[in-house]
PDB file of C-alpha atoms and ligand atoms in Angstrom:
ATOM      1  CA  MET A   1     -51.289  16.461 -19.977  1.00  0.00           C
ATOM      2  CA  PRO A   2     -52.401  20.087 -20.527  1.00  0.00           C
ATOM      3  CA  THR A   3     -49.874  22.351 -22.164  1.00  0.00           C
ATOM      4  CA  VAL A   4     -49.096  26.071 -22.330  1.00  0.00           C
ATOM      5  CA  PHE A   5     -47.273  25.649 -25.664  1.00  0.00           C
ATOM      6  CA  LEU A   6     -49.604  26.658 -28.458  1.00  0.00           C
ATOM      7  CA  GLU A   7     -47.899  24.557 -31.106  1.00  0.00           C
ATOM      8  CA  GLU A   8     -49.231  21.525 -29.213  1.00  0.00           C
ATOM      9  CA  LEU A   9     -52.849  22.754 -29.267  1.00  0.00           C
ATOM     10  CA  ASP A  10     -55.506  22.094 -31.903  1.00  0.00           C
ATOM     11  CA  ALA A  11     -57.003  25.170 -33.565  1.00  0.00           C
ATOM     12  CA  GLU A  12     -60.376  24.973 -31.788  1.00  0.00           C
ATOM     13  CA  THR A  13     -58.865  24.734 -28.321  1.00  0.00           C
ATOM     14  CA  TYR A  14     -56.495  27.546 -29.245  1.00  0.00           C
ATOM     15  CA  GLN A  15     -59.329  29.754 -30.468  1.00  0.00           C
ATOM     16  CA  GLN A  16     -61.271  29.186 -27.263  1.00  0.00           C
ATOM     17  CA  LYS A  17     -58.283  30.263 -25.157  1.00  0.00           C
ATOM     18  CA  VAL A  18     -57.482  33.312 -27.323  1.00  0.00           C
ATOM     19  CA  SER A  19     -61.064  34.585 -27.096  1.00  0.00           C
ATOM     20  CA  GLN A  20     -61.156  34.605 -23.279  1.00  0.00           C
ATOM     21  CA  PRO A  21     -60.892  38.073 -21.651  1.00  0.00           C
ATOM     22  CA  GLY A  22     -57.337  38.738 -20.482  1.00  0.00           C
ATOM     23  CA  SER A  23     -55.827  36.228 -22.905  1.00  0.00           C
ATOM     24  CA  THR A  24     -52.056  36.508 -22.734  1.00  0.00           C
ATOM     25  CA  LEU A  25     -49.327  35.187 -25.020  1.00  0.00           C
ATOM     26  CA  ILE A  26     -45.605  34.981 -24.277  1.00  0.00           C
ATOM     27  CA  ILE A  27     -43.282  34.895 -27.302  1.00  0.00           C
ATOM     28  CA  PRO A  28     -39.825  33.516 -26.378  1.00  0.00           C
ATOM     29  CA  THR A  29     -36.930  34.797 -28.462  1.00  0.00           C
ATOM     30  CA  GLY A  30     -33.425  33.395 -28.682  1.00  0.00           C
ATOM     31  CA  ALA A  31     -30.685  32.801 -31.222  1.00  0.00           C
ATOM     32  CA  THR A  32     -28.650  30.139 -32.967  1.00  0.00           C
ATOM     33  CA  GLU A  33     -25.247  30.969 -31.554  1.00  0.00           C
ATOM     34  CA  GLN A  34     -22.127  29.185 -30.379  1.00  0.00           C
ATOM     35  CA  HIS A  35     -21.849  28.947 -26.575  1.00  0.00           C
ATOM     36  CA  GLY A  36     -18.357  27.529 -26.225  1.00  0.00           C
ATOM     37  CA  PRO A  37     -17.350  23.861 -26.258  1.00  0.00           C
ATOM     38  CA  HIS A  38     -19.527  22.914 -23.270  1.00  0.00           C
ATOM     39  CA  MET A  39     -23.016  23.907 -24.466  1.00  0.00           C
ATOM     40  CA  PRO A  40     -25.180  23.613 -27.602  1.00  0.00           C
ATOM     41  CA  LEU A  41     -25.998  26.289 -30.188  1.00  0.00           C
ATOM     42  CA  GLY A  42     -29.589  26.620 -29.045  1.00  0.00           C
ATOM     43  CA  VAL A  43     -28.992  27.813 -25.478  1.00  0.00           C
ATOM     44  CA  ASP A  44     -30.663  31.230 -25.855  1.00  0.00           C
ATOM     45  CA  ALA A  45     -33.770  29.722 -27.472  1.00  0.00           C
ATOM     46  CA  MET A  46     -33.946  26.786 -25.027  1.00  0.00           C
ATOM     47  CA  LEU A  47     -33.712  29.031 -21.978  1.00  0.00           C
ATOM     48  CA  SER A  48     -36.222  31.628 -23.160  1.00  0.00           C
ATOM     49  CA  LYS A  49     -38.688  28.866 -24.071  1.00  0.00           C
ATOM     50  CA  ALA A  50     -38.335  27.110 -20.708  1.00  0.00           C
ATOM     51  CA  ILE A  51     -38.624  30.353 -18.714  1.00  0.00           C
ATOM     52  CA  SER A  52     -41.626  31.429 -20.801  1.00  0.00           C
ATOM     53  CA  GLY A  53     -43.315  28.096 -20.090  1.00  0.00           C
ATOM     54  CA  MET A  54     -42.886  28.474 -16.339  1.00  0.00           C
ATOM     55  CA  VAL A  55     -44.088  32.079 -16.308  1.00  0.00           C
ATOM     56  CA  ALA A  56     -47.063  31.074 -18.460  1.00  0.00           C
ATOM     57  CA  GLU A  57     -48.073  28.431 -15.944  1.00  0.00           C
ATOM     58  CA  LYS A  58     -47.932  30.988 -13.132  1.00  0.00           C
ATOM     59  CA  ILE A  59     -50.114  33.592 -14.879  1.00  0.00           C
ATOM     60  CA  GLY A  60     -52.351  31.478 -17.121  1.00  0.00           C
ATOM     61  CA  ALA A  61     -50.744  32.480 -20.420  1.00  0.00           C
ATOM     62  CA  LEU A  62     -49.900  30.573 -23.586  1.00  0.00           C
ATOM     63  CA  VAL A  63     -46.412  30.359 -25.129  1.00  0.00           C
ATOM     64  CA  ALA A  64     -45.794  30.901 -28.858  1.00  0.00           C
ATOM     65  CA  PRO A  65     -43.183  28.937 -30.844  1.00  0.00           C
ATOM     66  CA  VAL A  66     -39.737  30.282 -29.992  1.00  0.00           C
ATOM     67  CA  PHE A  67     -37.804  32.616 -32.316  1.00  0.00           C
ATOM     68  CA  SER A  68     -34.807  30.332 -32.929  1.00  0.00           C
ATOM     69  CA  TYR A  69     -32.735  32.899 -34.851  1.00  0.00           C
ATOM     70  CA  GLY A  70     -31.688  36.240 -33.409  1.00  0.00           C
ATOM     71  CA  TYR A  71     -29.902  39.431 -34.328  1.00  0.00           C
ATOM     72  CA  LYS A  72     -26.160  39.243 -35.161  1.00  0.00           C
ATOM     73  CA  SER A  73     -23.984  38.101 -32.299  1.00  0.00           C
ATOM     74  CA  GLN A  74     -21.670  40.959 -31.344  1.00  0.00           C
ATOM     75  CA  PRO A  75     -18.102  40.549 -30.030  1.00  0.00           C
ATOM     76  CA  ARG A  76     -18.792  42.468 -26.815  1.00  0.00           C
ATOM     77  CA  SER A  77     -21.881  40.460 -25.846  1.00  0.00           C
ATOM     78  CA  GLY A  78     -21.916  37.159 -27.764  1.00  0.00           C
ATOM     79  CA  GLY A  79     -18.373  36.488 -28.942  1.00  0.00           C
ATOM     80  CA  GLY A  80     -19.000  37.780 -32.470  1.00  0.00           C
ATOM     81  CA  ASN A  81     -20.939  36.878 -35.583  1.00  0.00           C
ATOM     82  CA  HIS A  82     -17.889  35.357 -37.318  1.00  0.00           C
ATOM     83  CA  ARG A  83     -17.878  32.237 -35.140  1.00  0.00           C
ATOM     84  CA  VAL A  84     -18.828  28.850 -36.549  1.00  0.00           C
ATOM     85  CA  GLY A  85     -22.314  27.842 -35.479  1.00  0.00           C
ATOM     86  CA  THR A  86     -23.557  31.398 -35.030  1.00  0.00           C
ATOM     87  CA  THR A  87     -26.310  31.908 -37.609  1.00  0.00           C
ATOM     88  CA  SER A  88     -28.117  35.223 -37.390  1.00  0.00           C
ATOM     89  CA  LEU A  89     -30.746  37.549 -38.784  1.00  0.00           C
ATOM     90  CA  GLY A  90     -30.127  41.149 -39.804  1.00  0.00           C
ATOM     91  CA  ALA A  91     -32.072  43.972 -38.165  1.00  0.00           C
ATOM     92  CA  THR A  92     -34.674  44.320 -40.919  1.00  0.00           C
ATOM     93  CA  ALA A  93     -35.561  40.630 -40.839  1.00  0.00           C
ATOM     94  CA  LEU A  94     -35.901  40.510 -37.050  1.00  0.00           C
ATOM     95  CA  ILE A  95     -37.980  43.703 -36.936  1.00  0.00           C
ATOM     96  CA  SER A  96     -40.262  42.396 -39.710  1.00  0.00           C
ATOM     97  CA  MET A  97     -40.592  38.973 -38.137  1.00  0.00           C
ATOM     98  CA  THR A  98     -41.532  40.474 -34.777  1.00  0.00           C
ATOM     99  CA  GLU A  99     -43.971  42.954 -36.308  1.00  0.00           C
ATOM    100  CA  ASP A 100     -45.679  40.295 -38.463  1.00  0.00           C
ATOM    101  CA  VAL A 101     -45.954  37.638 -35.756  1.00  0.00           C
ATOM    102  CA  VAL A 102     -47.089  40.018 -33.002  1.00  0.00           C
ATOM    103  CA  GLY A 103     -49.535  41.708 -35.373  1.00  0.00           C
ATOM    104  CA  SER A 104     -51.057  38.357 -36.295  1.00  0.00           C
ATOM    105  CA  PHE A 105     -51.458  37.260 -32.675  1.00  0.00           C
ATOM    106  CA  ILE A 106     -53.112  40.587 -31.773  1.00  0.00           C
ATOM    107  CA  THR A 107     -55.492  40.286 -34.738  1.00  0.00           C
ATOM    108  CA  GLN A 108     -56.409  36.773 -33.589  1.00  0.00           C
ATOM    109  CA  GLY A 109     -57.555  38.225 -30.283  1.00  0.00           C
ATOM    110  CA  PHE A 110     -54.852  38.168 -27.628  1.00  0.00           C
ATOM    111  CA  ASP A 111     -55.306  41.024 -25.146  1.00  0.00           C
ATOM    112  CA  ASN A 112     -51.716  40.928 -23.874  1.00  0.00           C
ATOM    113  CA  ILE A 113     -48.495  40.063 -25.695  1.00  0.00           C
ATOM    114  CA  VAL A 114     -45.186  39.521 -23.904  1.00  0.00           C
ATOM    115  CA  VAL A 115     -41.921  39.172 -25.804  1.00  0.00           C
ATOM    116  CA  LEU A 116     -39.464  37.400 -23.499  1.00  0.00           C
ATOM    117  CA  ASN A 117     -35.932  37.875 -24.785  1.00  0.00           C
ATOM    118  CA  GLY A 118     -33.099  35.391 -24.279  1.00  0.00           C
ATOM    119  CA  HIS A 119     -30.403  36.853 -26.593  1.00  0.00           C
ATOM    120  CA  PHE A 120     -28.700  40.107 -25.584  1.00  0.00           C
ATOM    121  CA  GLU A 121     -28.427  41.594 -29.094  1.00  0.00           C
ATOM    122  CA  ASN A 122     -32.120  41.174 -29.969  1.00  0.00           C
ATOM    123  CA  TYR A 123     -33.578  43.798 -27.699  1.00  0.00           C
ATOM    124  CA  GLN A 124     -33.797  46.999 -29.759  1.00  0.00           C
ATOM    125  CA  PHE A 125     -35.058  45.186 -32.854  1.00  0.00           C
ATOM    126  CA  LEU A 126     -37.748  43.383 -30.873  1.00  0.00           C
ATOM    127  CA  TYR A 127     -38.633  46.813 -29.471  1.00  0.00           C
ATOM    128  CA  GLU A 128     -39.058  48.255 -32.962  1.00  0.00           C
ATOM    129  CA  GLY A 129     -41.178  45.344 -34.233  1.00  0.00           C
ATOM    130  CA  LEU A 130     -43.357  45.267 -31.133  1.00  0.00           C
ATOM    131  CA  ASP A 131     -43.880  49.033 -31.161  1.00  0.00           C
ATOM    132  CA  ASN A 132     -44.857  48.962 -34.834  1.00  0.00           C
ATOM    133  CA  ALA A 133     -47.242  46.026 -34.372  1.00  0.00           C
ATOM    134  CA  VAL A 134     -49.040  47.601 -31.420  1.00  0.00           C
ATOM    135  CA  SER A 135     -49.235  50.986 -33.171  1.00  0.00           C
ATOM    136  CA  HIS A 136     -50.759  49.411 -36.263  1.00  0.00           C
ATOM    137  CA  SER A 137     -53.242  47.406 -34.207  1.00  0.00           C
ATOM    138  CA  ARG A 138     -54.379  50.621 -32.486  1.00  0.00           C
ATOM    139  CA  LEU A 139     -55.070  52.203 -35.872  1.00  0.00           C
ATOM    140  CA  ALA A 140     -57.186  49.126 -36.633  1.00  0.00           C
ATOM    141  CA  GLY A 141     -59.230  49.724 -33.471  1.00  0.00           C
ATOM    142  CA  LEU A 142     -57.751  46.918 -31.380  1.00  0.00           C
ATOM    143  CA  SER A 143     -56.740  47.537 -27.771  1.00  0.00           C
ATOM    144  CA  ALA A 144     -54.073  44.904 -27.060  1.00  0.00           C
ATOM    145  CA  ARG A 145     -51.103  45.876 -24.903  1.00  0.00           C
ATOM    146  CA  ALA A 146     -47.605  44.392 -24.924  1.00  0.00           C
ATOM    147  CA  ALA A 147     -44.457  44.088 -22.852  1.00  0.00           C
ATOM    148  CA  LEU A 148     -40.826  43.432 -23.767  1.00  0.00           C
ATOM    149  CA  LEU A 149     -38.225  42.094 -21.354  1.00  0.00           C
ATOM    150  CA  SER A 150     -34.902  40.291 -21.160  1.00  0.00           C
ATOM    151  CA  TYR A 151     -35.099  37.626 -18.475  1.00  0.00           C
ATOM    152  CA  TRP A 152     -31.737  38.366 -16.806  1.00  0.00           C
ATOM    153  CA  ASP A 153     -32.889  41.876 -15.885  1.00  0.00           C
ATOM    154  CA  PHE A 154     -35.134  40.258 -13.258  1.00  0.00           C
ATOM    155  CA  VAL A 155     -32.311  38.749 -11.186  1.00  0.00           C
ATOM    156  CA  ASP A 156     -32.274  40.617  -7.861  1.00  0.00           C
ATOM    157  CA  GLU A 157     -29.194  41.744  -5.899  1.00  0.00           C
ATOM    158  CA  THR A 158     -29.476  38.999  -3.265  1.00  0.00           C
ATOM    159  CA  THR A 159     -29.520  36.278  -5.915  1.00  0.00           C
ATOM    160  CA  LEU A 160     -26.659  37.965  -7.789  1.00  0.00           C
ATOM    161  CA  LYS A 161     -24.481  37.907  -4.667  1.00  0.00           C
ATOM    162  CA  LYS A 162     -25.165  34.204  -4.125  1.00  0.00           C
ATOM    163  CA  VAL A 163     -24.544  33.201  -7.742  1.00  0.00           C
ATOM    164  CA  PHE A 164     -21.512  35.480  -8.239  1.00  0.00           C
ATOM    165  CA  PRO A 165     -19.747  35.438  -4.845  1.00  0.00           C
ATOM    166  CA  ASP A 166     -16.544  36.864  -6.384  1.00  0.00           C
ATOM    167  CA  GLY A 167     -18.364  39.827  -7.931  1.00  0.00           C
ATOM    168  CA  PHE A 168     -20.689  40.355 -10.867  1.00  0.00           C
ATOM    169  CA  LEU A 169     -19.204  41.876 -14.046  1.00  0.00           C
ATOM    170  CA  GLY A 170     -22.344  42.527 -16.106  1.00  0.00           C
ATOM    171  CA  TRP A 171     -24.834  40.584 -18.198  1.00  0.00           C
ATOM    172  CA  ASP A 172     -23.112  41.361 -21.510  1.00  0.00           C
ATOM    173  CA  ILE A 173     -20.069  39.334 -20.460  1.00  0.00           C
ATOM    174  CA  GLU A 174     -22.191  36.382 -19.277  1.00  0.00           C
ATOM    175  CA  HIS A 175     -22.286  34.816 -22.754  1.00  0.00           C
ATOM    176  CA  GLY A 176     -21.584  31.110 -22.156  1.00  0.00           C
ATOM    177  CA  GLY A 177     -20.766  31.898 -18.545  1.00  0.00           C
ATOM    178  CA  VAL A 178     -22.224  31.169 -15.115  1.00  0.00           C
ATOM    179  CA  LEU A 179     -25.751  32.498 -15.782  1.00  0.00           C
ATOM    180  CA  GLU A 180     -26.542  30.466 -18.884  1.00  0.00           C
ATOM    181  CA  THR A 181     -24.574  27.383 -17.853  1.00  0.00           C
ATOM    182  CA  SER A 182     -26.257  27.220 -14.426  1.00  0.00           C
ATOM    183  CA  LEU A 183     -29.712  27.481 -15.992  1.00  0.00           C
ATOM    184  CA  MET A 184     -28.812  24.808 -18.555  1.00  0.00           C
ATOM    185  CA  LEU A 185     -27.451  22.514 -15.800  1.00  0.00           C
ATOM    186  CA  LEU A 186     -30.852  22.782 -14.148  1.00  0.00           C
ATOM    187  CA  LEU A 187     -33.146  22.662 -17.185  1.00  0.00           C
ATOM    188  CA  HIS A 188     -31.176  20.593 -19.738  1.00  0.00           C
ATOM    189  CA  PRO A 189     -28.340  18.888 -17.803  1.00  0.00           C
ATOM    190  CA  GLU A 190     -27.816  16.241 -20.485  1.00  0.00           C
ATOM    191  CA  LYS A 191     -26.890  19.000 -22.955  1.00  0.00           C
ATOM    192  CA  VAL A 192     -24.018  20.432 -20.858  1.00  0.00           C
ATOM    193  CA  ASP A 193     -20.510  18.954 -20.605  1.00  0.00           C
ATOM    194  CA  MET A 194     -18.757  20.641 -17.664  1.00  0.00           C
ATOM    195  CA  SER A 195     -15.532  18.723 -18.427  1.00  0.00           C
ATOM    196  CA  ARG A 196     -15.214  20.881 -21.562  1.00  0.00           C
ATOM    197  CA  VAL A 197     -15.510  24.258 -19.819  1.00  0.00           C
ATOM    198  CA  ILE A 198     -12.484  26.425 -20.591  1.00  0.00           C
ATOM    199  CA  ASP A 199     -11.574  28.316 -17.428  1.00  0.00           C
ATOM    200  CA  HIS A 200     -10.265  31.716 -18.477  1.00  0.00           C
ATOM    201  CA  PRO A 201     -10.452  35.212 -17.002  1.00  0.00           C
ATOM    202  CA  PRO A 202     -13.353  37.424 -18.097  1.00  0.00           C
ATOM    203  CA  ALA A 203     -12.801  38.919 -21.556  1.00  0.00           C
ATOM    204  CA  THR A 204     -11.136  42.343 -21.610  1.00  0.00           C
ATOM    205  CA  LEU A 205     -13.135  44.354 -24.104  1.00  0.00           C
ATOM    206  CA  THR A 206     -12.776  47.788 -25.664  1.00  0.00           C
ATOM    207  CA  PRO A 207     -15.627  50.257 -25.035  1.00  0.00           C
ATOM    208  CA  TYR A 208     -16.209  50.431 -28.816  1.00  0.00           C
ATOM    209  CA  ASP A 209     -16.691  48.131 -31.818  1.00  0.00           C
ATOM    210  CA  ILE A 210     -14.499  47.753 -34.893  1.00  0.00           C
ATOM    211  CA  PHE A 211     -15.355  46.472 -38.385  1.00  0.00           C
ATOM    212  CA  PRO A 212     -14.630  43.923 -39.676  1.00  0.00           C
ATOM    213  CA  GLU A 213     -14.707  41.931 -36.446  1.00  0.00           C
ATOM    214  CA  ASP A 214     -11.302  40.922 -35.109  1.00  0.00           C
ATOM    215  CA  PRO A 215     -11.506  37.333 -33.776  1.00  0.00           C
ATOM    216  CA  ALA A 216      -8.304  37.884 -31.772  1.00  0.00           C
ATOM    217  CA  ARG A 217     -10.060  40.369 -29.484  1.00  0.00           C
ATOM    218  CA  THR A 218     -12.378  37.841 -27.803  1.00  0.00           C
ATOM    219  CA  PRO A 219     -11.476  34.571 -26.045  1.00  0.00           C
ATOM    220  CA  SER A 220     -11.001  31.645 -28.427  1.00  0.00           C
ATOM    221  CA  SER A 221     -13.346  29.586 -26.230  1.00  0.00           C
ATOM    222  CA  GLY A 222     -16.244  31.582 -27.656  1.00  0.00           C
ATOM    223  CA  CYS A 223     -17.347  32.440 -24.111  1.00  0.00           C
ATOM    224  CA  LEU A 224     -16.852  35.890 -22.592  1.00  0.00           C
ATOM    225  CA  SER A 225     -16.391  34.565 -19.054  1.00  0.00           C
ATOM    226  CA  SER A 226     -15.730  31.203 -17.439  1.00  0.00           C
ATOM    227  CA  ALA A 227     -18.589  28.849 -16.588  1.00  0.00           C
ATOM    228  CA  LYS A 228     -16.472  27.066 -13.981  1.00  0.00           C
ATOM    229  CA  GLY A 229     -18.584  28.396 -11.092  1.00  0.00           C
ATOM    230  CA  ALA A 230     -21.873  27.253 -12.638  1.00  0.00           C
ATOM    231  CA  SER A 231     -24.148  24.775 -10.867  1.00  0.00           C
ATOM    232  CA  ALA A 232     -27.717  23.508 -11.008  1.00  0.00           C
ATOM    233  CA  GLN A 233     -28.240  24.995  -7.531  1.00  0.00           C
ATOM    234  CA  SER A 234     -27.357  28.435  -8.874  1.00  0.00           C
ATOM    235  CA  GLY A 235     -29.634  27.694 -11.807  1.00  0.00           C
ATOM    236  CA  GLN A 236     -32.510  27.087  -9.405  1.00  0.00           C
ATOM    237  CA  LEU A 237     -31.848  30.375  -7.578  1.00  0.00           C
ATOM    238  CA  LEU A 238     -31.767  32.238 -10.889  1.00  0.00           C
ATOM    239  CA  LEU A 239     -34.835  30.506 -12.286  1.00  0.00           C
ATOM    240  CA  ASP A 240     -36.931  31.118  -9.161  1.00  0.00           C
ATOM    241  CA  ALA A 241     -35.886  34.779  -8.996  1.00  0.00           C
ATOM    242  CA  VAL A 242     -36.606  35.375 -12.674  1.00  0.00           C
ATOM    243  CA  THR A 243     -39.915  33.522 -12.993  1.00  0.00           C
ATOM    244  CA  ASP A 244     -41.343  35.010  -9.773  1.00  0.00           C
ATOM    245  CA  ALA A 245     -40.324  38.566 -10.668  1.00  0.00           C
ATOM    246  CA  VAL A 246     -41.475  38.348 -14.293  1.00  0.00           C
ATOM    247  CA  ALA A 247     -44.838  36.899 -13.223  1.00  0.00           C
ATOM    248  CA  ASP A 248     -45.260  39.656 -10.597  1.00  0.00           C
ATOM    249  CA  SER A 249     -44.489  42.370 -13.144  1.00  0.00           C
ATOM    250  CA  LEU A 250     -46.937  40.956 -15.674  1.00  0.00           C
ATOM    251  CA  ARG A 251     -49.663  40.648 -13.028  1.00  0.00           C
ATOM    252  CA  SER A 252     -49.157  44.318 -12.141  1.00  0.00           C
ATOM    253  CA  GLU A 253     -49.126  45.527 -15.752  1.00  0.00           C
ATOM    254  CA  PHE A 254     -51.943  43.511 -17.287  1.00  0.00           C
ATOM    255  CA  THR A 255     -55.482  42.444 -16.538  1.00  0.00           C
ATOM    256  CA  LEU A 256     -54.964  38.701 -16.721  1.00  0.00           C
ATOM    257  CA  GLN A 257     -57.545  35.970 -16.900  1.00  0.00           C
ATOM    258  CA  THR A 258     -59.434  35.746 -13.628  1.00  0.00           C
ATOM    259  CA  ASN A 259     -59.152  31.961 -13.504  1.00  0.00           C
ATOM    260  CA  PRO A 260     -55.774  30.914 -14.928  1.00  0.00           C
ATOM    261  CA  SER A 261     -56.454  27.251 -14.174  1.00  0.00           C
ATOM    262  CA  GLU A 262     -59.002  27.252 -17.021  1.00  0.00           C
ATOM    263  CA  VAL A 263     -56.148  27.745 -19.444  1.00  0.00           C
ATOM    264  CA  ASN A 264     -54.545  24.477 -18.445  1.00  0.00           C
TER     265      ASN A 264
HETATM  266 ZN1   ZN B   1     -26.604  32.910 -24.742  1.00  0.00          ZN
HETATM  267 MN1   MN B   2     -26.934  35.174 -27.115  1.00  0.00          MN
END
């Protein structure tokens, strides 16, 4: 069975794919972070890897090994870094990791690099690492281009209304909620236990952060909203919306391989 995941390729096959004009690599990024009692610690990494794989099949790209650790979970978007199971990188480490890995893939010959983010707090540090890597590669005479995105930003209004019929409160509060749980119910149903969902109102959060973190300010479930309304059907709506829209954006931004089927 052909694969888009480069860790499953031998070096010669990999080299042949990298050297084709329009070669494109998607780097999924996630976190190791608690997601309440009903889901595993690897949700952000699992979802970004799965979505990256589907987008890669649509556009003829390869997928790099996922970044399994992410930037510190923050109380207003991930429940907080103090929670058991949440194991994070600092900013410097994530910037360096992104810069080194992206720089290496560009040097090896990829024309297009896509960093597909699955953990809210990662974004600005991925931005810094990606910007540095591309800048350095330009100084070295290489012409690769790159894109950075968080997958949830591709959910359109129509899909939002279907998935959140009672109103949508924002992606930051979706930690362990309907978005991630619905996608997990579709992609990894055996890893979700809906009988353990704690049904509580959305977290009420201050518009500022305090240090040290105060565990009493976020729900003890570890989730920022309830996953009670999650379903695999909603997961399918979300997945289709995201993978179609991401693939369309990448097709419009990049010159991709003319015959994607050759990649598989
Ligand atoms: Zn998450
Ligand atoms: Mn997260």
